[in-house]
């Protein structure tokens, strides 16, 4: 038991942060649809565009899917990395019949948890 106590003292703050992160994101998973906020339509459209592009093997910086095929640049205002991460997780979880929207919510939960860890450590 004496060998386990120091390990528990090290792990306890991270477990508390995980519990609070799940509590903070609880409503995300209990509601249908995606969270409505600043630029949420834009971000989800770019996530869906990245998702379709990855499925078809399209790596062009111009999207053939957005704006009715007019040709909108994918990386105009925001970094494509968060959109790409969500799309990749969506593709990997589609095997388990998990939607792209759920992978979006999972990444939001993970980002809240990881941000909490960084704030705790700093």
PDB file of C-alpha atoms in Angstrom:
ATOM      1  CA  UNK A   1       0.000   0.000   0.000  1.00  0.00           C
ATOM      2  CA  UNK A   2       2.886   2.353   0.767  1.00  0.00           C
ATOM      3  CA  UNK A   3       4.162   1.969  -2.801  1.00  0.00           C
ATOM      4  CA  UNK A   4       0.761   2.822  -4.265  1.00  0.00           C
ATOM      5  CA  UNK A   5       0.168   6.047  -2.295  1.00  0.00           C
ATOM      6  CA  UNK A   6       2.776   8.167  -4.122  1.00  0.00           C
ATOM      7  CA  UNK A   7       1.398   6.976  -7.436  1.00  0.00           C
ATOM      8  CA  UNK A   8      -2.142   7.885  -6.383  1.00  0.00           C
ATOM      9  CA  UNK A   9      -0.998  11.367  -5.332  1.00  0.00           C
ATOM     10  CA  UNK A  10       0.524  11.863  -8.791  1.00  0.00           C
ATOM     11  CA  UNK A  11      -2.505  10.552 -10.696  1.00  0.00           C
ATOM     12  CA  UNK A  12      -5.260  12.142  -8.584  1.00  0.00           C
ATOM     13  CA  UNK A  13      -5.127  15.682 -10.113  1.00  0.00           C
ATOM     14  CA  UNK A  14      -5.364  14.243 -13.616  1.00  0.00           C
ATOM     15  CA  UNK A  15      -8.346  12.097 -12.685  1.00  0.00           C
ATOM     16  CA  UNK A  16     -10.057  15.128 -11.161  1.00  0.00           C
ATOM     17  CA  UNK A  17      -9.424  17.086 -14.367  1.00  0.00           C
ATOM     18  CA  UNK A  18     -10.833  14.214 -16.410  1.00  0.00           C
ATOM     19  CA  UNK A  19     -13.989  14.130 -14.293  1.00  0.00           C
ATOM     20  CA  UNK A  20     -14.468  17.889 -14.612  1.00  0.00           C
ATOM     21  CA  UNK A  21     -13.781  17.770 -18.356  1.00  0.00           C
ATOM     22  CA  UNK A  22     -16.418  15.089 -18.841  1.00  0.00           C
ATOM     23  CA  UNK A  23     -18.801  17.078 -16.652  1.00  0.00           C
ATOM     24  CA  UNK A  24     -18.142  20.261 -18.674  1.00  0.00           C
ATOM     25  CA  UNK A  25     -18.731  18.472 -21.988  1.00  0.00           C
ATOM     26  CA  UNK A  26     -21.688  16.386 -20.807  1.00  0.00           C
ATOM     27  CA  UNK A  27     -24.258  18.487 -22.669  1.00  0.00           C
ATOM     28  CA  UNK A  28     -22.327  18.127 -25.924  1.00  0.00           C
ATOM     29  CA  UNK A  29     -22.943  14.403 -25.962  1.00  0.00           C
ATOM     30  CA  UNK A  30     -26.510  14.558 -24.697  1.00  0.00           C
ATOM     31  CA  UNK A  31     -27.806  16.937 -27.359  1.00  0.00           C
ATOM     32  CA  UNK A  32     -28.425  16.201 -31.007  1.00  0.00           C
ATOM     33  CA  UNK A  33     -26.559  18.322 -33.477  1.00  0.00           C
ATOM     34  CA  UNK A  34     -23.417  20.308 -32.978  1.00  0.00           C
ATOM     35  CA  UNK A  35     -22.755  23.188 -30.611  1.00  0.00           C
ATOM     36  CA  UNK A  36     -23.828  26.475 -32.097  1.00  0.00           C
ATOM     37  CA  UNK A  37     -21.251  29.172 -31.604  1.00  0.00           C
ATOM     38  CA  UNK A  38     -18.819  31.476 -33.285  1.00  0.00           C
ATOM     39  CA  UNK A  39     -18.091  30.172 -36.795  1.00  0.00           C
ATOM     40  CA  UNK A  40     -19.353  26.670 -35.956  1.00  0.00           C
ATOM     41  CA  UNK A  41     -21.017  26.266 -39.360  1.00  0.00           C
ATOM     42  CA  UNK A  42     -17.800  27.285 -41.092  1.00  0.00           C
ATOM     43  CA  UNK A  43     -15.684  24.887 -39.045  1.00  0.00           C
ATOM     44  CA  UNK A  44     -18.001  21.932 -39.444  1.00  0.00           C
ATOM     45  CA  UNK A  45     -18.221  22.567 -43.200  1.00  0.00           C
ATOM     46  CA  UNK A  46     -14.435  22.503 -43.386  1.00  0.00           C
ATOM     47  CA  UNK A  47     -14.312  19.342 -41.285  1.00  0.00           C
ATOM     48  CA  UNK A  48     -16.797  17.663 -43.595  1.00  0.00           C
ATOM     49  CA  UNK A  49     -14.817  18.873 -46.602  1.00  0.00           C
ATOM     50  CA  UNK A  50     -11.616  17.385 -45.172  1.00  0.00           C
ATOM     51  CA  UNK A  51     -13.500  14.166 -44.409  1.00  0.00           C
ATOM     52  CA  UNK A  52     -14.754  13.823 -47.993  1.00  0.00           C
ATOM     53  CA  UNK A  53     -11.369  14.779 -49.416  1.00  0.00           C
ATOM     54  CA  UNK A  54      -9.605  12.119 -47.347  1.00  0.00           C
ATOM     55  CA  UNK A  55     -12.121   9.472 -48.377  1.00  0.00           C
ATOM     56  CA  UNK A  56     -11.599  10.312 -52.053  1.00  0.00           C
ATOM     57  CA  UNK A  57      -7.840  10.913 -51.851  1.00  0.00           C
ATOM     58  CA  UNK A  58      -8.160  14.584 -52.807  1.00  0.00           C
ATOM     59  CA  UNK A  59      -5.310  16.723 -51.437  1.00  0.00           C
ATOM     60  CA  UNK A  60      -6.022  19.913 -53.373  1.00  0.00           C
ATOM     61  CA  UNK A  61      -5.965  23.228 -51.454  1.00  0.00           C
ATOM     62  CA  UNK A  62      -9.127  24.186 -53.367  1.00  0.00           C
ATOM     63  CA  UNK A  63     -12.324  22.478 -52.227  1.00  0.00           C
ATOM     64  CA  UNK A  64     -14.627  21.032 -54.876  1.00  0.00           C
ATOM     65  CA  UNK A  65     -17.334  20.474 -52.221  1.00  0.00           C
ATOM     66  CA  UNK A  66     -17.823  23.875 -50.560  1.00  0.00           C
ATOM     67  CA  UNK A  67     -19.929  26.685 -52.075  1.00  0.00           C
ATOM     68  CA  UNK A  68     -21.674  24.413 -54.592  1.00  0.00           C
ATOM     69  CA  UNK A  69     -18.447  23.478 -56.293  1.00  0.00           C
ATOM     70  CA  UNK A  70     -17.299  27.047 -57.033  1.00  0.00           C
ATOM     71  CA  UNK A  71     -13.852  26.336 -55.634  1.00  0.00           C
ATOM     72  CA  UNK A  72     -13.161  27.778 -52.201  1.00  0.00           C
ATOM     73  CA  UNK A  73      -9.712  27.660 -50.623  1.00  0.00           C
ATOM     74  CA  UNK A  74      -9.551  25.303 -47.651  1.00  0.00           C
ATOM     75  CA  UNK A  75      -6.883  27.099 -45.648  1.00  0.00           C
ATOM     76  CA  UNK A  76      -7.897  30.736 -45.923  1.00  0.00           C
ATOM     77  CA  UNK A  77      -8.377  31.824 -42.316  1.00  0.00           C
ATOM     78  CA  UNK A  78      -7.743  28.922 -39.942  1.00  0.00           C
ATOM     79  CA  UNK A  79      -5.163  26.201 -39.669  1.00  0.00           C
ATOM     80  CA  UNK A  80      -6.385  22.952 -41.244  1.00  0.00           C
ATOM     81  CA  UNK A  81      -4.825  20.803 -38.514  1.00  0.00           C
ATOM     82  CA  UNK A  82      -7.834  20.683 -36.113  1.00  0.00           C
ATOM     83  CA  UNK A  83     -10.192  20.013 -39.028  1.00  0.00           C
ATOM     84  CA  UNK A  84      -7.873  17.325 -40.324  1.00  0.00           C
ATOM     85  CA  UNK A  85      -7.567  15.663 -36.898  1.00  0.00           C
ATOM     86  CA  UNK A  86     -11.347  15.488 -36.541  1.00  0.00           C
ATOM     87  CA  UNK A  87     -11.712  14.123 -40.077  1.00  0.00           C
ATOM     88  CA  UNK A  88      -9.073  11.435 -39.479  1.00  0.00           C
ATOM     89  CA  UNK A  89     -10.684  10.423 -36.182  1.00  0.00           C
ATOM     90  CA  UNK A  90     -14.064  10.387 -37.955  1.00  0.00           C
ATOM     91  CA  UNK A  91     -12.719   8.053 -40.635  1.00  0.00           C
ATOM     92  CA  UNK A  92     -11.124   5.748 -38.066  1.00  0.00           C
ATOM     93  CA  UNK A  93     -14.247   5.656 -35.877  1.00  0.00           C
ATOM     94  CA  UNK A  94     -16.613   5.148 -38.815  1.00  0.00           C
ATOM     95  CA  UNK A  95     -15.731   1.452 -38.568  1.00  0.00           C
ATOM     96  CA  UNK A  96     -17.592   1.484 -35.229  1.00  0.00           C
ATOM     97  CA  UNK A  97     -20.546   3.385 -36.741  1.00  0.00           C
ATOM     98  CA  UNK A  98     -19.531   6.644 -35.026  1.00  0.00           C
ATOM     99  CA  UNK A  99     -20.530   9.792 -36.862  1.00  0.00           C
ATOM    100  CA  UNK A 100     -18.306  12.675 -37.851  1.00  0.00           C
ATOM    101  CA  UNK A 101     -20.223  14.849 -35.426  1.00  0.00           C
ATOM    102  CA  UNK A 102     -19.409  12.520 -32.538  1.00  0.00           C
ATOM    103  CA  UNK A 103     -15.726  12.598 -33.449  1.00  0.00           C
ATOM    104  CA  UNK A 104     -15.999  16.409 -33.389  1.00  0.00           C
ATOM    105  CA  UNK A 105     -17.381  16.195 -29.856  1.00  0.00           C
ATOM    106  CA  UNK A 106     -14.678  13.726 -28.784  1.00  0.00           C
ATOM    107  CA  UNK A 107     -11.962  16.092 -29.985  1.00  0.00           C
ATOM    108  CA  UNK A 108     -13.629  18.946 -28.086  1.00  0.00           C
ATOM    109  CA  UNK A 109     -13.616  16.823 -24.927  1.00  0.00           C
ATOM    110  CA  UNK A 110      -9.967  15.872 -25.431  1.00  0.00           C
ATOM    111  CA  UNK A 111      -8.985  19.487 -26.038  1.00  0.00           C
ATOM    112  CA  UNK A 112     -10.691  20.581 -22.801  1.00  0.00           C
ATOM    113  CA  UNK A 113      -8.870  17.834 -20.891  1.00  0.00           C
ATOM    114  CA  UNK A 114      -5.472  18.536 -22.470  1.00  0.00           C
ATOM    115  CA  UNK A 115      -5.914  22.273 -21.881  1.00  0.00           C
ATOM    116  CA  UNK A 116      -6.667  21.517 -18.241  1.00  0.00           C
ATOM    117  CA  UNK A 117      -3.467  19.487 -17.954  1.00  0.00           C
ATOM    118  CA  UNK A 118      -1.406  22.305 -19.453  1.00  0.00           C
ATOM    119  CA  UNK A 119      -2.993  24.873 -17.160  1.00  0.00           C
ATOM    120  CA  UNK A 120      -2.343  22.636 -14.148  1.00  0.00           C
ATOM    121  CA  UNK A 121       1.272  22.078 -15.134  1.00  0.00           C
ATOM    122  CA  UNK A 122       1.946  25.740 -15.850  1.00  0.00           C
TER     123      UNK A 122
END
